Tab-separated table of C-alpha atoms and ligand atoms in Angstrom:
chain	number	residue	atom	x	y	z
A	1	MET	CA	0.000	0.000	0.000
A	2	ASP	CA	1.137	3.580	-0.625
A	3	LYS	CA	2.124	5.985	2.093
A	4	SER	CA	-0.891	6.387	4.357
A	5	THR	CA	-1.996	8.664	7.149
A	6	ALA	CA	-2.964	6.963	10.395
A	7	LEU	CA	-4.399	7.939	13.756
A	8	VAL	CA	-3.675	5.783	16.788
A	9	THR	CA	-5.655	6.693	19.910
A	10	GLY	CA	-3.978	6.329	23.313
A	11	ALA	CA	-0.570	6.066	21.684
A	12	ASN	CA	1.640	7.768	24.273
A	13	LYS	CA	2.536	4.394	25.822
A	14	GLY	CA	1.965	0.649	25.721
A	15	ILE	CA	0.652	-1.165	22.669
A	16	GLY	CA	-0.549	2.064	21.013
A	17	LYS	CA	2.932	3.583	21.099
A	18	GLU	CA	4.346	0.464	19.451
A	19	ILE	CA	1.681	0.604	16.740
A	20	ALA	CA	2.537	4.272	16.128
A	21	ARG	CA	6.248	3.442	16.072
A	22	GLN	CA	5.838	0.663	13.512
A	23	LEU	CA	3.563	2.746	11.279
A	24	ALA	CA	6.067	5.624	11.359
A	25	ALA	CA	8.982	3.259	10.688
A	26	ALA	CA	7.113	2.007	7.605
A	27	GLY	CA	7.046	5.586	6.294
A	28	HIS	CA	3.453	6.489	7.104
A	29	THR	CA	2.257	9.768	8.578
A	30	VAL	CA	1.080	9.093	12.126
A	31	TYR	CA	-1.171	11.200	14.312
A	32	LEU	CA	-0.223	10.056	17.797
A	33	GLY	CA	-3.317	10.447	19.967
A	34	SER	CA	-2.665	11.339	23.592
A	35	ARG	CA	-4.982	12.919	26.114
A	36	ASP	CA	-1.959	14.391	27.916
A	37	PRO	CA	0.112	16.622	25.583
A	38	ARG	CA	3.269	16.287	27.668
A	39	ARG	CA	3.236	12.479	27.557
A	40	GLY	CA	2.258	12.571	23.896
A	41	ARG	CA	5.083	14.941	22.969
A	42	ALA	CA	7.635	12.659	24.626
A	43	ALA	CA	6.362	9.713	22.572
A	44	VAL	CA	6.404	11.743	19.340
A	45	GLU	CA	10.023	12.753	19.970
A	46	GLU	CA	10.986	9.171	20.791
A	47	ILE	CA	9.373	7.738	17.640
A	48	GLY	CA	10.475	10.366	15.135
A	49	GLY	CA	9.618	10.108	11.433
A	50	ASP	CA	6.438	11.909	10.340
A	51	THR	CA	4.738	11.550	13.721
A	52	ARG	CA	2.449	14.333	14.883
A	53	LEU	CA	0.949	14.890	18.304
A	54	LEU	CA	-2.856	14.928	18.354
A	55	GLN	CA	-4.305	15.825	21.725
A	56	LEU	CA	-7.327	13.560	22.051
A	57	ASP	CA	-9.348	12.390	25.018
A	58	VAL	CA	-11.776	9.901	23.504
A	59	THR	CA	-14.323	10.488	26.294
A	60	ASP	CA	-14.461	14.249	25.755
A	61	ALA	CA	-16.714	15.425	22.909
A	62	ALA	CA	-14.961	18.810	22.664
A	63	SER	CA	-11.565	17.112	22.472
A	64	VAL	CA	-12.768	14.777	19.704
A	65	ALA	CA	-14.252	17.684	17.738
A	66	ALA	CA	-11.048	19.733	18.082
A	67	ALA	CA	-8.916	16.770	16.989
A	68	VAL	CA	-10.932	16.250	13.787
A	69	GLU	CA	-10.325	19.880	12.848
A	70	ARG	CA	-6.563	19.322	13.020
A	71	VAL	CA	-6.497	16.340	10.635
A	72	ALA	CA	-6.787	16.980	6.892
A	73	ALA	CA	-6.780	13.388	5.628
A	74	LEU	CA	-7.026	9.932	7.203
A	75	ASP	CA	-6.637	6.405	5.838
A	76	ILE	CA	-6.203	4.296	8.976
A	77	LEU	CA	-7.931	4.641	12.336
A	78	VAL	CA	-6.630	2.481	15.173
A	79	ASN	CA	-8.993	2.588	18.156
A	80	ASN	CA	-6.480	1.577	20.792
A	81	ALA	CA	-7.170	3.764	23.857
A	82	GLY	CA	-8.482	1.612	26.663
A	83	VAL	CA	-8.799	1.282	30.404
A	84	SER	CA	-9.219	-1.716	32.646
A	85	GLY	CA	-11.826	-2.291	35.346
A	86	GLY	CA	-11.678	-4.252	38.548
A	87	PRO	CA	-11.221	-8.027	38.843
A	88	ARG	CA	-14.762	-8.543	40.090
A	89	PRO	CA	-17.562	-10.620	38.517
A	90	PRO	CA	-20.659	-8.622	37.469
A	91	GLN	CA	-22.649	-9.159	40.675
A	92	GLU	CA	-19.825	-7.635	42.728
A	93	GLU	CA	-18.856	-4.789	40.407
A	94	ASP	CA	-20.215	-1.323	41.005
A	95	LEU	CA	-22.084	0.481	38.288
A	96	ASP	CA	-19.678	3.419	38.294
A	97	THR	CA	-16.848	1.121	37.247
A	98	PHE	CA	-18.932	-0.317	34.414
A	99	ARG	CA	-19.761	3.228	33.308
A	100	ARG	CA	-16.130	4.416	33.469
A	101	VAL	CA	-14.824	1.474	31.474
A	102	PHE	CA	-17.585	1.613	28.853
A	103	GLU	CA	-17.083	5.385	28.530
A	104	THR	CA	-13.573	4.830	27.114
A	105	ASN	CA	-13.602	1.328	25.638
A	106	VAL	CA	-17.011	1.510	23.931
A	107	PHE	CA	-18.488	5.029	23.732
A	108	GLY	CA	-15.050	6.530	23.062
A	109	VAL	CA	-14.654	4.263	20.047
A	110	VAL	CA	-18.071	5.266	18.699
A	111	ALA	CA	-17.319	8.968	19.217
A	112	VAL	CA	-13.917	8.845	17.524
A	113	THR	CA	-15.001	6.542	14.696
A	114	ASN	CA	-18.078	8.586	13.833
A	115	ALA	CA	-16.145	11.858	13.996
A	116	PHE	CA	-13.396	10.660	11.637
A	117	LEU	CA	-15.677	8.767	9.211
A	118	PRO	CA	-16.019	11.673	6.774
A	119	LEU	CA	-12.204	11.699	6.387
A	120	LEU	CA	-12.017	7.904	6.077
A	121	ARG	CA	-14.711	7.951	3.370
A	122	ARG	CA	-12.414	10.162	1.274
A	123	SER	CA	-9.501	7.697	1.568
A	124	ALA	CA	-8.614	5.308	-1.274
A	125	HIS	CA	-7.905	2.437	1.174
A	126	PRO	CA	-9.710	3.134	4.462
A	127	ARG	CA	-9.146	0.780	7.393
A	128	ILE	CA	-10.380	0.705	10.989
A	129	VAL	CA	-8.623	-1.491	13.542
A	130	ASN	CA	-10.251	-1.913	16.949
A	131	ILE	CA	-7.899	-3.089	19.685
A	132	SER	CA	-10.097	-5.539	21.552
A	133	SER	CA	-9.176	-8.426	23.844
A	134	GLY	CA	-9.497	-12.184	23.752
A	135	THR	CA	-11.052	-11.869	27.225
A	136	GLY	CA	-14.095	-10.277	25.555
A	137	SER	CA	-14.677	-13.317	23.346
A	138	LEU	CA	-17.931	-15.033	24.295
A	139	GLY	CA	-16.974	-17.960	22.067
A	140	SER	CA	-13.800	-18.539	24.076
A	141	SER	CA	-15.454	-17.839	27.448
A	142	THR	CA	-18.097	-20.500	26.875
A	143	SER	CA	-15.840	-23.119	25.299
A	144	PRO	CA	-15.337	-26.310	27.384
A	145	GLN	CA	-11.592	-25.778	27.933
A	146	TYR	CA	-11.921	-22.156	29.158
A	147	PRO	CA	-12.002	-21.606	32.954
A	148	LYS	CA	-15.545	-20.691	33.987
A	149	SER	CA	-15.242	-17.337	35.696
A	150	GLY	CA	-17.013	-14.020	35.344
A	151	ALA	CA	-13.965	-12.145	36.619
A	152	TYR	CA	-13.043	-8.724	35.185
A	153	ALA	CA	-16.654	-8.345	34.063
A	154	SER	CA	-16.591	-4.599	33.387
A	155	TYR	CA	-13.521	-4.789	31.133
A	156	ARG	CA	-14.517	-8.003	29.386
A	157	THR	CA	-18.083	-6.892	28.645
A	158	SER	CA	-16.708	-3.617	27.253
A	159	LYS	CA	-14.564	-5.594	24.805
A	160	THR	CA	-17.518	-7.861	23.932
A	161	ALA	CA	-19.453	-4.691	23.077
A	162	LEU	CA	-16.486	-3.433	21.033
A	163	ASN	CA	-16.523	-6.721	19.127
A	164	ALA	CA	-20.207	-6.263	18.321
A	165	LEU	CA	-19.478	-2.720	17.147
A	166	THR	CA	-16.723	-4.085	14.914
A	167	VAL	CA	-19.227	-6.385	13.177
A	168	PHE	CA	-21.886	-3.706	12.805
A	169	TYR	CA	-19.464	-1.030	11.552
A	170	ALA	CA	-18.004	-3.560	9.097
A	171	GLN	CA	-21.442	-4.449	7.753
A	172	SER	CA	-22.754	-0.908	7.549
A	173	LEU	CA	-19.542	0.546	6.065
A	174	ALA	CA	-19.045	-2.187	3.452
A	175	ALA	CA	-20.667	0.051	0.841
A	176	ASP	CA	-17.952	2.637	1.592
A	177	ASP	CA	-15.218	-0.011	1.142
A	178	ILE	CA	-14.031	0.586	4.712
A	179	LEU	CA	-12.494	-2.568	6.195
A	180	VAL	CA	-13.203	-2.852	9.922
A	181	ASN	CA	-11.579	-5.556	12.037
A	182	ALA	CA	-10.754	-6.281	15.670
A	183	LEU	CA	-7.458	-7.423	17.160
A	184	ALA	CA	-6.823	-9.573	20.221
A	185	PRO	CA	-3.276	-8.420	21.081
A	186	GLY	CA	-2.651	-11.132	23.663
A	187	LEU	CA	-1.353	-10.650	27.188
A	188	ARG	CA	1.237	-7.822	27.151
A	189	ARG	CA	3.469	-6.116	29.680
A	190	THR	CA	1.904	-2.648	29.921
A	191	ASP	CA	0.535	-0.324	32.606
A	192	LEU	CA	-2.938	-1.714	31.903
A	193	ASN	CA	-1.718	-5.141	32.826
A	194	PRO	CA	0.586	-4.685	35.836
A	195	GLY	CA	0.221	-8.345	36.787
A	196	ALA	CA	1.797	-9.531	33.544
A	197	ARG	CA	4.806	-11.726	34.158
A	198	ALA	CA	8.158	-11.238	32.480
A	199	ALA	CA	7.262	-14.163	30.234
A	200	ASP	CA	4.207	-12.333	28.913
A	201	GLY	CA	4.502	-10.752	25.548
A	202	ASP	CA	6.189	-7.672	24.323
A	203	PRO	CA	3.754	-4.916	23.202
A	204	ALA	CA	5.785	-4.523	19.979
A	205	GLU	CA	4.847	-8.074	18.971
A	206	ALA	CA	1.142	-7.258	19.420
A	207	ALA	CA	1.591	-4.160	17.265
A	208	THR	CA	2.596	-6.286	14.265
A	209	GLY	CA	-0.945	-7.722	14.303
A	210	ALA	CA	-2.451	-4.246	14.233
A	211	LEU	CA	-0.255	-3.298	11.278
A	212	ARG	CA	-1.380	-6.380	9.361
A	213	LEU	CA	-5.021	-5.329	9.763
A	214	ALA	CA	-4.186	-1.686	8.976
A	215	MET	CA	-2.437	-2.683	5.743
A	216	LEU	CA	-4.981	-5.225	4.452
A	217	PRO	CA	-5.386	-5.326	0.686
A	218	ASP	CA	-8.636	-3.946	-0.736
A	219	ASP	CA	-10.097	-7.463	-0.986
A	220	GLY	CA	-9.047	-8.234	2.592
A	221	PRO	CA	-11.464	-9.386	5.284
A	222	SER	CA	-13.826	-7.090	7.165
A	223	GLY	CA	-15.815	-7.812	10.315
A	224	GLU	CA	-13.276	-10.315	11.624
A	225	PHE	CA	-11.512	-10.846	14.950
A	226	HIS	CA	-7.853	-11.845	14.713
A	227	SER	CA	-5.171	-12.684	17.197
A	228	TRP	CA	-1.929	-10.681	16.868
A	229	ASP	CA	-0.454	-13.524	14.764
A	230	GLY	CA	-3.409	-13.575	12.357
A	231	THR	CA	-5.224	-16.576	13.871
A	232	PRO	CA	-9.032	-16.091	13.869
A	233	VAL	CA	-10.554	-15.577	17.340
A	234	PRO	CA	-14.198	-16.603	17.966
A	235	TRP	CA	-16.556	-13.701	18.731
B	301	LIG	P1	-1.746	1.157	28.548
B	301	LIG	O1	-2.401	1.462	29.856
B	301	LIG	O2	-0.270	1.000	28.496
B	301	LIG	O3	-2.171	2.252	27.464
B	301	LIG	C1	-3.489	2.695	27.359
B	301	LIG	C2	-3.496	3.962	26.552
B	301	LIG	O4	-4.848	4.426	26.442
B	301	LIG	C3	-2.701	5.103	27.230
B	301	LIG	O5	-2.048	5.858	26.251
B	301	LIG	C4	-3.784	5.919	27.895
B	301	LIG	O6	-3.441	7.267	28.109
B	301	LIG	C5	-4.857	5.795	26.829
B	301	LIG	N1	-6.169	6.237	27.297
B	301	LIG	C6	-6.883	5.805	28.355
B	301	LIG	N2	-8.021	6.500	28.454
B	301	LIG	C7	-8.021	7.404	27.427
B	301	LIG	C8	-8.907	8.415	27.000
B	301	LIG	N3	-10.055	8.680	27.651
B	301	LIG	N4	-8.586	9.126	25.900
B	301	LIG	C9	-7.451	8.891	25.236
B	301	LIG	N5	-6.540	7.973	25.606
B	301	LIG	C10	-6.842	7.237	26.700
B	301	LIG	O7	-2.487	-0.163	28.040
B	301	LIG	P2	-2.214	-1.153	26.794
B	301	LIG	O8	-1.210	-0.603	25.883
B	301	LIG	O9	-2.048	-2.491	27.373
B	301	LIG	O10	-3.666	-1.123	26.123
B	301	LIG	C11	-3.899	-0.713	24.784
B	301	LIG	C12	-5.130	-1.454	24.286
B	301	LIG	O11	-4.851	-2.859	24.261
B	301	LIG	C13	-6.354	-1.278	25.191
B	301	LIG	O12	-7.514	-1.112	24.393
B	301	LIG	C14	-6.410	-2.592	25.952
B	301	LIG	O13	-7.711	-2.907	26.382
B	301	LIG	C15	-5.895	-3.564	24.904
B	301	LIG	N6	-5.399	-4.833	25.430
B	301	LIG	C16	-4.270	-4.883	26.221
B	301	LIG	C17	-3.808	-6.097	26.689
B	301	LIG	C18	-2.582	-6.234	27.543
B	301	LIG	O14	-2.284	-7.360	27.993
B	301	LIG	N7	-1.847	-5.180	27.799
B	301	LIG	C19	-4.513	-7.360	26.377
B	301	LIG	C20	-5.681	-7.192	25.562
B	301	LIG	C21	-6.088	-5.976	25.108
B	301	LIG	P3	-2.812	7.796	29.513
B	301	LIG	O15	-1.328	7.499	29.456
B	301	LIG	O16	-3.124	9.253	29.500
B	301	LIG	O17	-3.500	7.050	30.621
């Protein structure tokens, strides 16, 4: 694919920063989304290339509207910004936690996607990549070999909702030739996952999966859920 312009939300650290780094290293223009300009600027300077800071809090309508005004063209949107909830099953989780997690992981994706759609519709090869989680897979959760536990209910249900959005965006944007897919990055050592052991994966490895979905050919899949290595994940 030719040189593209991408936006990665929540890209000042973790998996998002690695996605931004790999897109920039491949010669693409990257808008590095960060709700905190100071943290975002540090990441932009570290990555180099044609990387541009875009201040963007996905839960703030004014921030989303201001960010759209600063972007002239967009080919690739990576909805990466995310927060975790508590370890509790649904009956023990408080509603405020559900609301906080859904605000970023679900409503934030809808706000950003809808705001940037007019730019994506003008792209020759538009792609949307939603950074989901295998823990949101109902197919995996209900399979016989999966441990039966409703733990981390707020986070996991938010990713299940993101998966549903991926399918519905893919179906409703097919006429616009926008390919929309979800990625399960796998367990990674990041601030979101402080319990990850040293043996757990490097965020840079997960980013390669996001790049594959961002660079799909025009006849590539849409409405699919892939692991970082390209293996299909059940919804
Ligand atoms: P990090 O906590 O390292 O990074 C999360 C990023 O999202 C940060 O840049 C953070 O910004 C940003 N963010 C949070 N809230 C907002 C907001 N309202 N607006 C804009 N940016 C925001 O986590 P990861 O890199 O691990 O997570 C990235 C994605 O990968 C998430 O969607 C997560 O659910 C998913 N994922 C991660 C896994 C893992 O094992 N790490 C496994 C499966 C999925 P700030 O620095 O300001 O807080």
